[in-house]
């Protein structure tokens, strides 16, 4: 095996002795430690938060920056106390979400969902339908919807 590497070395660099290959190679096994915390971090968690004050944004942002958390945030307590603080908190969440290339959306009156870049929040798109007849003499076929 050593002679093969020496020949390869000579072809690549020319005859030189600055690269030494050891005579003995360790043919034993290498034991890799399985880091339990690393395995746990590979799972995605959906975590609820309650936003009671502006300072409550920090733990939410920290968990989002780790990249394994989808945050469901109840904003009702802060909304009832101070709307300006709520706006500050939501703007902070939006900026961080943009920086992480994540997604943010509100659902209901009191909840916000924030996701990292690997997840996307589904948004229902509403298609506008015409209200009246499209041409003279033609009506809408609403009565045919049941068939």
Tab-separated table of N, CA and C in Angstrom:
chain	number	residue	atom	x	y	z
A	1	UNK	N	0.832	-1.181	0.000
A	1	UNK	CA	0.000	0.000	0.000
A	1	UNK	C	0.879	1.248	0.000
A	2	UNK	N	1.977	1.168	0.762
A	2	UNK	CA	2.882	2.309	0.839
A	2	UNK	C	3.523	2.576	-0.517
A	3	UNK	N	3.856	1.520	-1.230
A	3	UNK	CA	4.505	1.699	-2.527
A	3	UNK	C	3.552	2.360	-3.526
A	4	UNK	N	2.290	2.048	-3.426
A	4	UNK	CA	1.305	2.680	-4.301
A	4	UNK	C	1.263	4.188	-4.073
A	5	UNK	N	1.235	4.592	-2.804
A	5	UNK	CA	1.203	6.019	-2.491
A	5	UNK	C	2.504	6.715	-2.887
A	6	UNK	N	3.618	6.009	-2.745
A	6	UNK	CA	4.900	6.603	-3.143
A	6	UNK	C	4.932	6.834	-4.655
A	7	UNK	N	4.434	5.870	-5.418
A	7	UNK	CA	4.390	6.036	-6.872
A	7	UNK	C	3.458	7.178	-7.259
A	8	UNK	N	2.339	7.243	-6.587
A	8	UNK	CA	1.380	8.312	-6.852
A	8	UNK	C	1.982	9.663	-6.509
A	9	UNK	N	2.696	9.714	-5.393
A	9	UNK	CA	3.335	10.959	-4.966
A	9	UNK	C	4.392	11.391	-5.970
A	10	UNK	N	5.181	10.449	-6.472
A	10	UNK	CA	6.228	10.777	-7.434
A	10	UNK	C	5.638	11.300	-8.739
A	11	UNK	N	4.517	10.746	-9.144
A	11	UNK	CA	3.884	11.221	-10.370
A	11	UNK	C	3.302	12.617	-10.193
A	12	UNK	N	2.802	12.893	-9.010
A	12	UNK	CA	2.177	14.190	-8.756
A	12	UNK	C	3.211	15.285	-8.507
A	13	UNK	N	4.229	15.001	-7.729
A	13	UNK	CA	5.184	16.027	-7.316
A	13	UNK	C	6.577	15.809	-7.874
A	14	UNK	N	6.851	14.674	-8.319
A	14	UNK	CA	8.217	14.355	-8.681
A	14	UNK	C	8.885	13.686	-7.489
A	15	UNK	N	10.090	13.183	-7.648
A	15	UNK	CA	10.746	12.503	-6.525
A	15	UNK	C	11.090	13.491	-5.417
A	16	UNK	N	10.481	13.292	-4.282
A	16	UNK	CA	10.713	14.171	-3.140
A	16	UNK	C	10.410	13.382	-1.883
A	17	UNK	N	11.039	13.737	-0.821
A	17	UNK	CA	10.821	13.005	0.425
A	17	UNK	C	10.159	13.882	1.481
A	18	UNK	N	9.520	14.982	1.066
A	18	UNK	CA	8.889	15.854	2.057
A	18	UNK	C	7.551	15.306	2.554
A	19	UNK	N	6.995	14.340	1.855
A	19	UNK	CA	5.750	13.720	2.282
A	19	UNK	C	6.051	12.309	2.740
A	20	UNK	N	5.828	12.054	4.007
A	20	UNK	CA	6.118	10.730	4.534
A	20	UNK	C	4.818	9.994	4.818
A	21	UNK	N	4.793	8.758	4.439
A	21	UNK	CA	3.643	7.914	4.699
A	21	UNK	C	4.071	6.903	5.750
A	22	UNK	N	3.336	6.781	6.824
A	22	UNK	CA	3.750	5.865	7.887
A	22	UNK	C	3.710	4.410	7.422
A	23	UNK	N	4.610	3.621	8.011
A	23	UNK	CA	4.682	2.202	7.661
A	23	UNK	C	3.471	1.436	8.167
A	24	UNK	N	3.039	1.787	9.363
A	24	UNK	CA	1.924	1.077	9.958
A	24	UNK	C	0.651	1.904	9.820
A	25	UNK	N	-0.370	1.262	9.404
A	25	UNK	CA	-1.667	1.933	9.365
A	25	UNK	C	-2.554	1.303	10.419
A	26	UNK	N	-3.328	2.113	11.062
A	26	UNK	CA	-4.222	1.623	12.103
A	26	UNK	C	-5.466	1.052	11.439
A	27	UNK	N	-5.596	-0.252	11.508
A	27	UNK	CA	-6.741	-0.900	10.895
A	27	UNK	C	-7.826	-1.209	11.915
A	28	UNK	N	-7.768	-0.537	13.042
A	28	UNK	CA	-8.786	-0.727	14.066
A	28	UNK	C	-10.040	0.044	13.704
A	29	UNK	N	-10.994	-0.048	14.550
A	29	UNK	CA	-12.252	0.637	14.319
A	29	UNK	C	-12.264	1.959	15.067
A	30	UNK	N	-12.933	2.903	14.504
A	30	UNK	CA	-13.104	4.195	15.150
A	30	UNK	C	-14.522	4.241	15.696
A	31	UNK	N	-14.635	4.533	16.969
A	31	UNK	CA	-15.952	4.613	17.581
A	31	UNK	C	-16.407	6.063	17.569
A	32	UNK	N	-17.542	6.290	16.979
A	32	UNK	CA	-18.102	7.631	16.920
A	32	UNK	C	-19.112	7.789	18.036
A	33	UNK	N	-18.977	8.874	18.767
A	33	UNK	CA	-19.914	9.141	19.855
A	33	UNK	C	-21.202	9.691	19.265
A	34	UNK	N	-22.313	9.154	19.685
A	34	UNK	CA	-23.599	9.674	19.232
A	34	UNK	C	-24.058	10.710	20.230
A	35	UNK	N	-24.061	11.924	19.784
A	35	UNK	CA	-24.456	13.034	20.641
A	35	UNK	C	-25.974	13.071	20.707
A	36	UNK	N	-26.518	12.766	21.860
A	36	UNK	CA	-27.973	12.684	22.034
A	36	UNK	C	-28.643	14.026	21.758
A	37	UNK	N	-28.020	15.131	22.176
A	37	UNK	CA	-28.641	16.438	21.962
A	37	UNK	C	-28.707	16.778	20.477
A	38	UNK	N	-27.715	16.331	19.708
A	38	UNK	CA	-27.733	16.587	18.270
A	38	UNK	C	-28.883	15.827	17.608
A	39	UNK	N	-29.132	14.615	18.044
A	39	UNK	CA	-30.228	13.844	17.474
A	39	UNK	C	-31.574	14.449	17.835
A	40	UNK	N	-31.692	14.961	19.049
A	40	UNK	CA	-32.942	15.586	19.457
A	40	UNK	C	-33.196	16.870	18.687
A	41	UNK	N	-32.162	17.594	18.328
A	41	UNK	CA	-32.312	18.864	17.632
A	41	UNK	C	-32.753	18.665	16.188
A	42	UNK	N	-32.574	17.470	15.654
A	42	UNK	CA	-32.970	17.254	14.271
A	42	UNK	C	-34.486	17.121	14.121
A	43	UNK	N	-35.193	16.961	15.217
A	43	UNK	CA	-36.648	16.902	15.159
A	43	UNK	C	-37.222	18.311	15.190
A	44	UNK	N	-38.313	18.479	14.511
A	44	UNK	CA	-38.986	19.773	14.464
A	44	UNK	C	-40.014	19.812	15.577
A	45	UNK	N	-40.042	20.923	16.287
A	45	UNK	CA	-41.036	21.050	17.354
A	45	UNK	C	-41.963	22.219	17.050
A	46	UNK	N	-43.221	22.023	17.358
A	46	UNK	CA	-44.215	23.086	17.262
A	46	UNK	C	-44.453	23.533	18.690
A	47	UNK	N	-44.084	24.775	18.964
A	47	UNK	CA	-44.046	25.236	20.349
A	47	UNK	C	-44.976	26.424	20.559
A	48	UNK	N	-45.847	26.343	21.546
A	48	UNK	CA	-46.733	27.482	21.839
A	48	UNK	C	-46.032	28.501	22.735
A	49	UNK	N	-46.308	29.764	22.488
A	49	UNK	CA	-45.787	30.861	23.300
A	49	UNK	C	-46.947	31.783	23.649
A	50	UNK	N	-46.831	32.460	24.781
A	50	UNK	CA	-47.795	33.488	25.168
A	50	UNK	C	-47.011	34.784	25.284
A	51	UNK	N	-47.426	35.787	24.525
A	51	UNK	CA	-46.737	37.074	24.511
A	51	UNK	C	-47.456	38.025	25.459
A	52	UNK	N	-46.859	38.224	26.636
A	52	UNK	CA	-47.475	39.085	27.646
A	52	UNK	C	-46.833	40.459	27.711
A	53	UNK	N	-45.588	40.567	27.205
A	53	UNK	CA	-44.878	41.843	27.164
A	53	UNK	C	-43.867	41.792	26.025
A	54	UNK	N	-43.311	42.948	25.692
A	54	UNK	CA	-42.369	43.018	24.579
A	54	UNK	C	-41.139	42.144	24.831
A	55	UNK	N	-40.700	42.050	26.067
A	55	UNK	CA	-39.522	41.244	26.403
A	55	UNK	C	-39.755	39.759	26.135
A	56	UNK	N	-40.995	39.351	26.027
A	56	UNK	CA	-41.306	37.956	25.727
A	56	UNK	C	-40.980	37.548	24.302
A	57	UNK	N	-40.586	38.503	23.463
A	57	UNK	CA	-40.234	38.206	22.077
A	57	UNK	C	-38.889	37.481	22.008
A	58	UNK	N	-37.975	37.797	22.921
A	58	UNK	CA	-36.618	37.240	22.863
A	58	UNK	C	-36.584	35.712	22.873
A	59	UNK	N	-37.266	35.028	23.810
A	59	UNK	CA	-37.218	33.561	23.755
A	59	UNK	C	-37.834	32.979	22.479
A	60	UNK	N	-38.809	33.669	21.929
A	60	UNK	CA	-39.414	33.215	20.673
A	60	UNK	C	-38.391	33.315	19.548
A	61	UNK	N	-37.711	34.453	19.469
A	61	UNK	CA	-36.708	34.657	18.427
A	61	UNK	C	-35.547	33.683	18.578
A	62	UNK	N	-35.131	33.429	19.812
A	62	UNK	CA	-34.030	32.491	20.046
A	62	UNK	C	-34.384	31.090	19.551
A	63	UNK	N	-35.592	30.651	19.825
A	63	UNK	CA	-35.990	29.312	19.373
A	63	UNK	C	-36.137	29.265	17.850
A	64	UNK	N	-36.568	30.358	17.234
A	64	UNK	CA	-36.669	30.392	15.771
A	64	UNK	C	-35.292	30.387	15.124
A	65	UNK	N	-34.342	31.070	15.724
A	65	UNK	CA	-32.987	31.126	15.162
A	65	UNK	C	-32.297	29.773	15.201
A	66	UNK	N	-32.673	28.920	16.145
A	66	UNK	CA	-32.106	27.570	16.186
A	66	UNK	C	-32.510	26.781	14.948
A	67	UNK	N	-33.664	27.106	14.386
A	67	UNK	CA	-34.071	26.512	13.119
A	67	UNK	C	-34.921	25.266	13.198
A	68	UNK	N	-35.298	24.828	14.385
A	68	UNK	CA	-36.073	23.603	14.511
A	68	UNK	C	-37.441	23.828	15.144
A	69	UNK	N	-37.873	25.082	15.254
A	69	UNK	CA	-39.107	25.387	15.969
A	69	UNK	C	-40.087	26.139	15.084
A	70	UNK	N	-41.323	25.699	15.107
A	70	UNK	CA	-42.437	26.455	14.544
A	70	UNK	C	-43.168	27.042	15.741
A	71	UNK	N	-43.276	28.362	15.785
A	71	UNK	CA	-43.841	29.045	16.950
A	71	UNK	C	-45.302	29.401	16.716
A	72	UNK	N	-46.140	29.026	17.664
A	72	UNK	CA	-47.538	29.450	17.699
A	72	UNK	C	-47.654	30.415	18.868
A	73	UNK	N	-47.944	31.678	18.569
A	73	UNK	CA	-47.865	32.732	19.579
A	73	UNK	C	-49.249	33.292	19.868
A	74	UNK	N	-49.632	33.247	21.136
A	74	UNK	CA	-50.879	33.851	21.594
A	74	UNK	C	-50.569	35.310	21.947
A	75	UNK	N	-51.126	36.252	21.187
A	75	UNK	CA	-50.827	37.672	21.393
A	75	UNK	C	-51.905	38.388	22.199
A	76	UNK	N	-52.943	37.688	22.603
A	76	UNK	CA	-54.068	38.316	23.304
A	76	UNK	C	-53.660	39.054	24.580
A	77	UNK	N	-52.823	38.489	25.460
A	77	UNK	CA	-52.468	39.225	26.683
A	77	UNK	C	-51.810	40.577	26.400
A	78	UNK	N	-50.893	40.633	25.435
A	78	UNK	CA	-50.241	41.904	25.110
A	78	UNK	C	-51.193	42.826	24.358
A	79	UNK	N	-52.057	42.270	23.550
A	79	UNK	CA	-53.038	43.067	22.807
A	79	UNK	C	-53.996	43.772	23.763
A	80	UNK	N	-54.380	43.097	24.835
A	80	UNK	CA	-55.284	43.691	25.820
A	80	UNK	C	-54.613	44.789	26.634
A	81	UNK	N	-53.295	44.706	26.812
A	81	UNK	CA	-52.576	45.660	27.659
A	81	UNK	C	-52.092	46.872	26.871
A	82	UNK	N	-51.361	46.641	25.760
A	82	UNK	CA	-50.711	47.755	25.067
A	82	UNK	C	-50.553	47.437	23.577
A	83	UNK	N	-51.323	48.119	22.739
A	83	UNK	CA	-51.258	47.875	21.295
A	83	UNK	C	-49.942	48.328	20.674
A	84	UNK	N	-49.353	49.411	21.180
A	84	UNK	CA	-48.086	49.883	20.611
A	84	UNK	C	-46.962	48.878	20.877
A	85	UNK	N	-46.955	48.261	22.049
A	85	UNK	CA	-45.965	47.221	22.350
A	85	UNK	C	-46.205	45.990	21.477
A	86	UNK	N	-47.458	45.684	21.220
A	86	UNK	CA	-47.787	44.559	20.350
A	86	UNK	C	-47.269	44.811	18.937
A	87	UNK	N	-47.449	46.026	18.437
A	87	UNK	CA	-46.951	46.361	17.100
A	87	UNK	C	-45.438	46.253	17.039
A	88	UNK	N	-44.754	46.720	18.087
A	88	UNK	CA	-43.290	46.598	18.147
A	88	UNK	C	-42.869	45.135	18.113
A	89	UNK	N	-43.559	44.319	18.902
A	89	UNK	CA	-43.225	42.893	18.979
A	89	UNK	C	-43.446	42.206	17.629
A	90	UNK	N	-44.560	42.515	16.979
A	90	UNK	CA	-44.849	41.894	15.682
A	90	UNK	C	-43.842	42.350	14.633
A	91	UNK	N	-43.469	43.628	14.645
A	91	UNK	CA	-42.451	44.108	13.707
A	91	UNK	C	-41.115	43.409	13.931
A	92	UNK	N	-40.753	43.185	15.184
A	92	UNK	CA	-39.510	42.478	15.505
A	92	UNK	C	-39.580	41.041	14.979
A	93	UNK	N	-40.715	40.397	15.168
A	93	UNK	CA	-40.898	39.037	14.654
A	93	UNK	C	-40.823	39.010	13.125
A	94	UNK	N	-41.438	40.004	12.472
A	94	UNK	CA	-41.413	40.070	11.005
A	94	UNK	C	-39.995	40.246	10.482
A	95	UNK	N	-39.228	41.145	11.099
A	95	UNK	CA	-37.854	41.393	10.644
A	95	UNK	C	-36.992	40.147	10.794
A	96	UNK	N	-37.117	39.480	11.923
A	96	UNK	CA	-36.338	38.264	12.132
A	96	UNK	C	-36.787	37.168	11.176
A	97	UNK	N	-38.066	37.070	10.954
A	97	UNK	CA	-38.606	36.076	10.035
A	97	UNK	C	-38.086	36.324	8.610
A	98	UNK	N	-38.038	37.576	8.202
A	98	UNK	CA	-37.491	37.910	6.885
A	98	UNK	C	-36.011	37.555	6.800
A	99	UNK	N	-35.259	37.834	7.862
A	99	UNK	CA	-33.832	37.528	7.871
A	99	UNK	C	-33.582	36.020	7.800
A	100	UNK	N	-34.449	35.251	8.422
A	100	UNK	CA	-34.312	33.792	8.415
A	100	UNK	C	-34.965	33.156	7.192
A	101	UNK	N	-35.571	33.979	6.348
A	101	UNK	CA	-36.318	33.530	5.173
A	101	UNK	C	-37.456	32.592	5.574
A	102	UNK	N	-38.072	32.911	6.704
A	102	UNK	CA	-39.192	32.123	7.200
A	102	UNK	C	-40.513	32.710	6.753
A	103	UNK	N	-41.560	32.347	7.465
A	103	UNK	CA	-42.901	32.794	7.116
A	103	UNK	C	-43.635	33.166	8.394
A	104	UNK	N	-44.498	34.166	8.295
A	104	UNK	CA	-45.280	34.611	9.444
A	104	UNK	C	-46.695	34.909	8.969
A	105	UNK	N	-47.665	34.507	9.774
A	105	UNK	CA	-49.063	34.768	9.430
A	105	UNK	C	-49.896	34.752	10.698
A	106	UNK	N	-50.936	35.565	10.682
A	106	UNK	CA	-51.871	35.571	11.791
A	106	UNK	C	-53.049	34.682	11.457
A	107	UNK	N	-53.597	34.044	12.465
A	107	UNK	CA	-54.840	33.310	12.259
A	107	UNK	C	-55.726	33.556	13.464
A	108	UNK	N	-56.962	33.858	13.163
A	108	UNK	CA	-57.859	34.292	14.221
A	108	UNK	C	-57.482	35.706	14.639
A	109	UNK	N	-58.009	36.134	15.737
A	109	UNK	CA	-57.719	37.476	16.244
A	109	UNK	C	-56.509	37.495	17.167
A	110	UNK	N	-56.187	36.348	17.749
A	110	UNK	CA	-55.231	36.343	18.848
A	110	UNK	C	-54.017	35.443	18.647
A	111	UNK	N	-53.804	34.917	17.473
A	111	UNK	CA	-52.701	33.988	17.266
A	111	UNK	C	-51.858	34.368	16.056
A	112	UNK	N	-50.551	34.106	16.168
A	112	UNK	CA	-49.604	34.298	15.070
A	112	UNK	C	-48.791	33.015	14.955
A	113	UNK	N	-48.524	32.601	13.737
A	113	UNK	CA	-47.666	31.445	13.484
A	113	UNK	C	-46.406	31.939	12.779
A	114	UNK	N	-45.243	31.543	13.288
A	114	UNK	CA	-43.962	31.919	12.689
A	114	UNK	C	-43.186	30.635	12.420
A	115	UNK	N	-42.688	30.501	11.181
A	115	UNK	CA	-41.964	29.289	10.803
A	115	UNK	C	-40.573	29.631	10.288
A	116	UNK	N	-39.622	28.717	10.422
A	116	UNK	CA	-38.305	28.891	9.802
A	116	UNK	C	-38.387	28.666	8.296
A	117	UNK	N	-37.249	28.690	7.639
A	117	UNK	CA	-37.222	28.656	6.174
A	117	UNK	C	-37.718	27.344	5.576
A	118	UNK	N	-37.660	26.242	6.304
A	118	UNK	CA	-38.060	24.958	5.731
A	118	UNK	C	-39.569	24.776	5.654
A	119	UNK	N	-40.337	25.646	6.315
A	119	UNK	CA	-41.796	25.490	6.338
A	119	UNK	C	-42.471	26.709	5.728
A	120	UNK	N	-43.635	26.491	5.178
A	120	UNK	CA	-44.405	27.566	4.571
A	120	UNK	C	-45.834	27.486	5.095
A	121	UNK	N	-46.433	28.628	5.360
A	121	UNK	CA	-47.804	28.693	5.843
A	121	UNK	C	-48.729	28.787	4.634
A	122	UNK	N	-49.705	27.908	4.580
A	122	UNK	CA	-50.656	27.901	3.464
A	122	UNK	C	-51.618	29.077	3.614
A	123	UNK	N	-51.810	29.787	2.532
A	123	UNK	CA	-52.755	30.902	2.511
A	123	UNK	C	-53.800	30.618	1.444
A	124	UNK	N	-55.035	30.730	1.825
A	124	UNK	CA	-56.147	30.509	0.903
A	124	UNK	C	-56.268	31.731	0.003
A	125	UNK	N	-56.281	31.507	-1.306
A	125	UNK	CA	-56.466	32.611	-2.241
A	125	UNK	C	-57.919	32.629	-2.669
A	126	UNK	N	-58.519	33.789	-2.600
A	126	UNK	CA	-59.921	33.944	-2.971
A	126	UNK	C	-59.995	34.506	-4.380
A	127	UNK	N	-60.777	33.846	-5.220
A	127	UNK	CA	-60.948	34.274	-6.600
A	127	UNK	C	-62.239	35.072	-6.680
A	128	UNK	N	-62.146	36.268	-7.254
A	128	UNK	CA	-63.332	37.117	-7.402
A	128	UNK	C	-64.214	36.547	-8.503
A	129	UNK	N	-65.498	36.400	-8.203
A	129	UNK	CA	-66.447	35.899	-9.186
A	129	UNK	C	-67.306	37.062	-9.668
A	130	UNK	N	-67.704	37.030	-10.931
A	130	UNK	CA	-68.546	38.113	-11.446
A	130	UNK	C	-69.899	38.122	-10.742
A	131	UNK	N	-70.414	39.303	-10.499
A	131	UNK	CA	-71.674	39.458	-9.759
A	131	UNK	C	-72.906	39.416	-10.663
A	132	UNK	N	-72.785	39.843	-11.866
A	132	UNK	CA	-73.958	39.919	-12.737
A	132	UNK	C	-73.757	39.105	-13.991
A	133	UNK	N	-74.710	39.230	-14.921
A	133	UNK	CA	-74.564	38.518	-16.193
A	133	UNK	C	-73.352	39.037	-16.951
A	134	UNK	N	-72.616	38.115	-17.574
A	134	UNK	CA	-71.408	38.508	-18.284
A	134	UNK	C	-71.717	39.086	-19.655
A	135	UNK	N	-72.829	38.708	-20.238
A	135	UNK	CA	-73.230	39.253	-21.531
A	135	UNK	C	-74.742	39.432	-21.514
A	136	UNK	N	-75.269	40.343	-22.344
A	136	UNK	CA	-76.719	40.543	-22.356
A	136	UNK	C	-77.449	39.253	-22.715
A	137	UNK	N	-78.464	38.947	-21.911
A	137	UNK	CA	-79.261	37.762	-22.183
A	137	UNK	C	-78.735	36.499	-21.517
A	138	UNK	N	-77.548	36.553	-20.885
A	138	UNK	CA	-76.997	35.370	-20.232
A	138	UNK	C	-76.990	35.592	-18.731
A	139	UNK	N	-77.467	34.634	-18.002
A	139	UNK	CA	-77.461	34.719	-16.550
A	139	UNK	C	-76.375	33.828	-15.981
A	140	UNK	N	-76.206	33.924	-14.677
A	140	UNK	CA	-75.225	33.058	-14.024
A	140	UNK	C	-75.832	31.684	-13.834
A	141	UNK	N	-75.019	30.689	-13.793
A	141	UNK	CA	-75.474	29.313	-13.653
A	141	UNK	C	-75.396	28.850	-12.205
A	142	UNK	N	-75.781	29.709	-11.268
A	142	UNK	CA	-75.717	29.341	-9.857
A	142	UNK	C	-76.654	28.195	-9.523
A	143	UNK	N	-77.782	28.108	-10.259
A	143	UNK	CA	-78.733	27.052	-9.957
A	143	UNK	C	-78.217	25.687	-10.389
A	144	UNK	N	-77.135	25.630	-11.133
A	144	UNK	CA	-76.562	24.367	-11.588
A	144	UNK	C	-75.465	23.862	-10.654
A	145	UNK	N	-75.131	24.613	-9.640
A	145	UNK	CA	-74.040	24.226	-8.755
A	145	UNK	C	-74.331	22.941	-7.998
A	146	UNK	N	-75.586	22.659	-7.711
A	146	UNK	CA	-75.932	21.475	-6.946
A	146	UNK	C	-75.854	20.183	-7.734
A	147	UNK	N	-75.740	20.242	-9.033
A	147	UNK	CA	-75.764	19.038	-9.868
A	147	UNK	C	-74.416	18.503	-10.125
